[in-house]
Amino acid sequence: MAAPGAGSAQRSVALVTGAGRGIGRGVAQRLSAQGLKVALSARNEEELAQTAEACDGETLVIPADITDPQAADRIFTEVEQTWGTVDVLVANAGAGTSASVHKTTDEQWQQMLDVNLTAPFRCIRRAVPPMLEQGYGRIVVIASIAARTGDPYIAAYTASKHGVLGLVRSAATELARTGVTANAVCPAYVDTPMTDATVEGIVAKTGRSAAEARQILERKQPIGRLVTVDEVADAVWLCVTNGAVNGQGINVDGGAVQS
Ligand SMILES: NC(=O)c1ccc[n+]([C@@H]2O[C@H](COP(=O)([O-])OP(=O)(O)OC[C@H]3O[C@@H](n4cnc5c(N)ncnc54)[C@H](OP(=O)(O)O)[C@@H]3O)[C@@H](O)[C@H]2O)c1
């Protein structure tokens, strides 16, 4: 017999933010391949259309800037009107920035908090009431290994990711008896356009070649390579299918942070 809140087979509606490329696209493809209808949101409509094309099943493209205070409500309302309650929220949209702590501007700081912390908060706040009503929900935030440890030159990003892990842990404890779980997935460097931008940043700052810059990132990881989008999607799927995994920050980092 299935444990209370464990069932997922009949649960069919997912929302993935930041679904236009990288991890969000891979997660959307995985959820779609598993039979869920997947709503796809990000700002770039063309990239969302490419993700929709790459998915096996039904998709719904909802362009939005997730840092707009009204965005979460608008996205959820559109999904509900089309398919019903969002059973699975994957709050993935995010961005990075790099600067020494004493050179980090107010603008950089605020931008990181807006996209990596406040936006997932607003999505979770909007997702929970209908999930509670139906006694089932899965919330997965794509945080980062920067939620678990500090690295130089990414203070604002690190603070936002530590913050979002705190949000997930608190929500998970609060919701634990309701059939709704909340978890974070914490990857190290993943092979995505965001990491390509990091490589470009190293090239610009150090004059190294792109191949050398990429190698630096690969060597930072105990497994000697970048994490794949599929490996992140595997961790998300674990959070979706296993109702006893709750309040976790699941490191997908090749062993960099052992917990
Ligand atoms: N790549 C890594 O090494 C790595 C490691 C650890 C954690 N992560 C986290 O994983 C998540 C996805 O990263 P990724 O590597 O897949 O990044 P990516 O390739 O840059 O993709 C980011 C996605 O988020 C969307 N997004 C960014 N800002 C947005 C906004 N204001 N409103 C709506 N959508 C927005 C982007 O679409 P638009 O620009 O079109 O809006 C895009 O679809 C992020 O939260 C990131 O912090 C990444």
Coordinates of C-alpha atoms and ligand atoms in Angstrom, one line a residue:
M1 CA 0.0 0.0 0.0
A2 CA 1.3 3.5 -0.8
A3 CA 2.3 5.6 2.2
P4 CA 0.1 8.7 2.8
G5 CA 1.2 11.5 0.5
A6 CA 3.4 9.1 -1.4
G7 CA 1.4 8.7 -4.6
S8 CA 2.5 10.4 -7.7
A9 CA 1.0 8.4 -10.6
Q10 CA -2.2 10.3 -10.6
R11 CA -0.5 13.6 -10.2
S12 CA -0.1 15.2 -13.5
V13 CA 0.7 18.9 -13.5
A14 CA 4.2 20.4 -13.1
L15 CA 5.5 23.9 -13.4
V16 CA 9.2 24.5 -14.1
T17 CA 10.5 28.1 -13.9
G18 CA 13.6 29.0 -15.9
A19 CA 12.6 26.3 -18.3
G20 CA 14.2 28.0 -21.4
R21 CA 17.6 26.3 -21.3
G22 CA 20.1 24.5 -19.1
I23 CA 18.8 22.7 -16.0
G24 CA 15.2 23.9 -16.4
R25 CA 15.0 22.5 -19.9
G26 CA 16.4 19.1 -18.8
V27 CA 14.0 18.9 -15.8
A28 CA 11.1 19.8 -18.0
Q29 CA 12.0 17.1 -20.5
R30 CA 12.4 14.5 -17.6
L31 CA 9.0 15.4 -16.1
S32 CA 7.4 15.3 -19.5
A33 CA 9.0 11.9 -20.3
Q34 CA 7.5 10.6 -17.0
G35 CA 4.0 11.6 -18.2
L36 CA 3.4 14.9 -16.5
K37 CA 2.0 18.0 -18.3
V38 CA 4.6 20.6 -17.9
A39 CA 4.2 24.4 -17.8
L40 CA 7.3 26.2 -18.9
S41 CA 8.2 29.7 -17.7
A42 CA 11.1 32.1 -18.4
R43 CA 11.5 35.5 -20.1
N44 CA 12.8 34.3 -23.5
E45 CA 9.8 32.9 -25.5
E46 CA 11.9 31.5 -28.3
E47 CA 13.9 29.3 -25.8
L48 CA 10.7 28.2 -24.1
A49 CA 9.3 27.2 -27.5
Q50 CA 12.5 25.1 -28.1
T51 CA 12.0 23.4 -24.7
A52 CA 8.4 22.7 -25.6
E53 CA 9.5 21.1 -28.8
A54 CA 12.0 18.9 -26.9
C55 CA 9.3 17.6 -24.5
D56 CA 7.4 14.4 -25.2
G57 CA 4.1 15.4 -23.8
E58 CA 1.7 18.4 -23.3
T59 CA 3.3 21.7 -22.4
L60 CA 2.2 25.2 -21.7
V61 CA 4.5 28.1 -22.4
I62 CA 4.1 31.1 -20.1
P63 CA 6.6 33.9 -20.6
A64 CA 7.3 35.9 -17.5
D65 CA 10.0 37.7 -15.6
I66 CA 9.9 35.8 -12.3
T67 CA 11.2 38.8 -10.4
D68 CA 8.0 40.7 -11.2
P69 CA 6.0 40.7 -8.0
Q70 CA 2.8 39.6 -9.9
A71 CA 4.5 36.9 -12.0
A72 CA 4.0 33.9 -9.7
D73 CA 0.3 34.6 -9.3
R74 CA -0.2 35.1 -13.0
I75 CA 1.7 31.9 -13.9
F76 CA -0.1 29.7 -11.4
T77 CA -3.5 31.1 -12.3
E78 CA -2.9 30.3 -16.0
V79 CA -1.8 26.8 -15.2
E80 CA -4.8 26.2 -12.9
Q81 CA -7.2 27.6 -15.6
T82 CA -5.7 25.3 -18.2
W83 CA -5.0 22.0 -16.3
G84 CA -5.9 22.5 -12.6
T85 CA -3.6 22.5 -9.5
V86 CA 0.2 22.5 -9.9
D87 CA 1.2 19.2 -8.2
V88 CA 4.9 19.7 -8.8
L89 CA 6.7 23.0 -8.6
V90 CA 10.3 23.2 -9.7
A91 CA 11.6 26.6 -8.8
N92 CA 14.7 26.6 -11.0
A93 CA 15.0 30.1 -12.5
G94 CA 18.1 31.8 -11.3
A95 CA 21.1 33.8 -12.1
G96 CA 24.7 34.4 -10.9
T97 CA 27.0 37.3 -10.6
S98 CA 30.6 37.6 -9.6
A99 CA 32.5 40.3 -7.6
S100 CA 34.7 40.6 -4.5
V101 CA 32.5 41.1 -1.5
H102 CA 33.7 44.7 -1.0
K103 CA 33.0 45.5 -4.6
T104 CA 29.5 44.0 -4.8
T105 CA 27.1 46.7 -5.7
D106 CA 23.6 47.2 -4.1
E107 CA 22.2 46.4 -7.5
Q108 CA 24.0 43.1 -7.8
W109 CA 23.0 42.2 -4.2
Q110 CA 19.4 43.0 -4.8
Q111 CA 19.3 41.2 -8.2
M112 CA 20.6 38.0 -6.6
L113 CA 18.1 38.2 -3.8
D114 CA 15.2 39.0 -6.2
V115 CA 15.7 36.1 -8.6
N116 CA 17.3 33.4 -6.4
L117 CA 15.4 34.0 -3.1
T118 CA 12.3 36.2 -3.4
A119 CA 11.0 34.6 -6.6
P120 CA 11.1 31.0 -5.2
F121 CA 9.5 32.3 -2.1
R122 CA 6.6 33.9 -4.0
C123 CA 6.2 30.7 -6.1
I124 CA 6.1 28.5 -3.0
R125 CA 3.7 30.9 -1.3
R126 CA 1.3 30.7 -4.3
A127 CA 1.8 26.9 -4.7
V128 CA 1.0 25.8 -1.2
P129 CA -2.7 26.6 -0.6
P130 CA -4.0 24.4 -3.5
M131 CA -1.5 21.7 -2.6
L132 CA -2.8 21.7 0.9
E133 CA -6.3 21.5 -0.3
Q134 CA -5.6 18.4 -2.3
G135 CA -3.3 16.9 0.3
Y136 CA -0.4 16.5 -2.1
G137 CA 2.4 18.6 -3.5
R138 CA 6.1 18.5 -4.4
I139 CA 8.2 21.6 -4.2
V140 CA 11.8 21.4 -5.5
V141 CA 14.1 24.4 -5.6
I142 CA 17.3 24.3 -7.6
A143 CA 19.6 25.9 -5.1
S144 CA 23.4 25.3 -5.5
I145 CA 26.4 23.9 -3.7
A146 CA 26.7 27.6 -2.9
A147 CA 23.8 27.0 -0.4
R148 CA 26.1 24.7 1.5
T149 CA 29.5 26.3 1.5
G150 CA 31.2 29.7 0.7
D151 CA 33.4 30.3 -2.3
P152 CA 35.2 33.6 -3.2
Y153 CA 33.8 36.3 -5.4
I154 CA 30.2 35.1 -5.2
A155 CA 29.0 36.5 -1.9
A156 CA 25.6 37.8 -3.2
Y157 CA 24.9 34.6 -5.1
T158 CA 25.9 32.5 -2.0
A159 CA 23.8 34.5 0.4
S160 CA 20.8 34.1 -1.9
K161 CA 21.3 30.4 -2.2
H162 CA 21.9 29.9 1.5
G163 CA 18.7 31.9 2.0
V164 CA 16.6 29.7 -0.3
L165 CA 17.8 26.5 1.4
G166 CA 16.6 28.0 4.7
L167 CA 13.3 28.8 3.1
V168 CA 12.9 25.2 1.9
R169 CA 13.9 23.7 5.3
S170 CA 11.4 25.8 7.1
A171 CA 8.6 25.1 4.7
A172 CA 9.3 21.4 4.7
T173 CA 9.1 21.2 8.5
E174 CA 5.9 23.2 8.5
L175 CA 4.2 21.1 5.8
A176 CA 5.6 17.7 6.8
R177 CA 2.2 16.2 7.8
T178 CA 0.2 17.5 4.9
G179 CA 1.4 15.4 1.9
V180 CA 3.4 18.3 0.6
T181 CA 7.2 18.0 0.6
A182 CA 9.8 20.7 0.0
N183 CA 13.4 20.0 -1.0
A184 CA 16.4 21.7 -2.6
V185 CA 18.8 20.2 -5.1
C186 CA 22.3 21.6 -4.7
P187 CA 24.5 21.1 -7.8
A188 CA 28.1 22.2 -8.3
Y189 CA 29.1 23.4 -11.8
V190 CA 26.6 22.0 -14.3
D191 CA 27.2 21.9 -18.1
T192 CA 24.8 24.7 -19.0
P193 CA 24.8 28.2 -20.5
M194 CA 25.2 29.6 -17.0
T195 CA 28.5 27.8 -16.7
D196 CA 29.5 28.9 -20.2
A197 CA 29.1 32.4 -18.9
T198 CA 31.3 31.6 -16.0
V199 CA 33.9 30.3 -18.4
E200 CA 33.7 33.5 -20.4
G201 CA 34.2 35.5 -17.2
I202 CA 37.4 33.6 -16.4
V203 CA 38.6 34.2 -20.0
A204 CA 37.9 37.9 -19.7
K205 CA 39.6 38.3 -16.3
T206 CA 42.6 36.0 -16.8
G207 CA 43.3 35.9 -20.5
R208 CA 43.2 32.1 -20.4
S209 CA 41.6 30.1 -23.3
A210 CA 38.0 28.9 -22.9
A211 CA 39.3 25.3 -22.8
E212 CA 41.7 26.2 -19.9
A213 CA 39.0 28.1 -18.1
R214 CA 36.6 25.1 -18.4
Q215 CA 39.3 22.8 -17.1
I216 CA 39.7 25.0 -14.0
L217 CA 36.0 24.4 -13.2
E218 CA 36.2 20.7 -14.0
R219 CA 39.2 20.2 -11.7
K220 CA 37.4 22.0 -8.9
Q221 CA 35.1 19.0 -8.7
P222 CA 36.2 15.8 -7.1
I223 CA 34.8 13.8 -10.1
G224 CA 37.0 15.9 -12.5
R225 CA 34.1 16.9 -14.8
L226 CA 31.1 19.1 -14.9
V227 CA 27.8 17.7 -13.5
T228 CA 25.3 16.9 -16.3
V229 CA 21.8 18.3 -16.5
D230 CA 20.5 14.7 -16.5
E231 CA 22.2 14.1 -13.1
V232 CA 20.4 17.2 -11.7
A233 CA 17.1 15.9 -13.2
D234 CA 17.6 12.6 -11.5
A235 CA 17.8 14.3 -8.1
V236 CA 14.6 16.3 -8.9
W237 CA 12.8 13.1 -9.8
L238 CA 13.8 11.5 -6.5
C239 CA 12.2 14.5 -4.7
V240 CA 9.1 14.1 -6.8
T241 CA 8.7 10.3 -6.3
N242 CA 9.8 9.8 -2.7
G243 CA 7.4 11.3 -0.2
A244 CA 9.8 10.6 2.7
V245 CA 12.5 12.9 1.3
N246 CA 11.7 16.2 2.8
G247 CA 13.6 19.3 3.9
Q248 CA 16.8 18.1 2.2
G249 CA 19.4 19.9 0.3
I250 CA 20.6 17.2 -2.0
N251 CA 24.1 17.8 -3.2
V252 CA 24.8 16.9 -6.8
D253 CA 28.4 17.9 -6.7
G254 CA 30.6 14.9 -7.3
G255 CA 31.5 14.7 -3.6
A256 CA 32.8 18.3 -3.0
V257 CA 30.7 18.8 0.1
Q258 CA 30.1 15.6 2.1
S259 CA 27.2 15.8 4.5
Ligands
LIG1 N1 24.9 25.9 -14.0 C1 25.4 25.6 -12.8 O1 26.6 25.3 -12.7 C2 24.6 25.7 -11.6 C3 25.1 25.2 -10.4 C4 24.3 25.2 -9.3 C5 23.1 25.8 -9.3 N2 22.6 26.3 -10.5 C6 21.2 26.9 -10.4 O2 20.4 26.2 -11.3 C7 19.4 27.0 -11.8 C8 19.4 27.0 -13.4 O3 20.7 27.2 -13.8 P1 21.2 27.0 -15.3 O4 22.7 26.6 -15.2 O5 20.3 26.1 -16.0 O6 21.1 28.5 -15.8 P2 20.9 29.1 -17.3 O7 21.4 28.1 -18.3 O8 21.4 30.5 -17.3 O9 19.3 29.1 -17.4 C9 18.6 29.9 -16.4 C10 17.1 29.9 -16.7 O10 16.5 30.7 -15.8 C11 15.7 31.7 -16.5 N3 15.7 33.0 -15.7 C12 16.8 33.7 -15.3 N4 16.3 34.9 -14.8 C13 15.0 34.9 -14.9 C14 14.0 35.8 -14.6 N5 14.2 37.0 -14.0 N6 12.7 35.5 -14.8 C15 12.4 34.3 -15.4 N7 13.3 33.4 -15.7 C16 14.6 33.7 -15.5 C17 16.4 31.9 -17.8 O11 15.6 32.3 -18.8 P3 15.4 33.9 -19.3 O12 16.8 34.5 -19.2 O13 14.9 33.8 -20.7 O14 14.5 34.5 -18.4 C18 16.8 30.4 -18.1 O15 15.7 29.7 -18.7 C19 19.7 28.4 -11.3 O16 18.9 28.7 -10.2 C20 21.2 28.3 -10.9 O17 21.5 29.2 -9.8 C21 23.3 26.2 -11.6

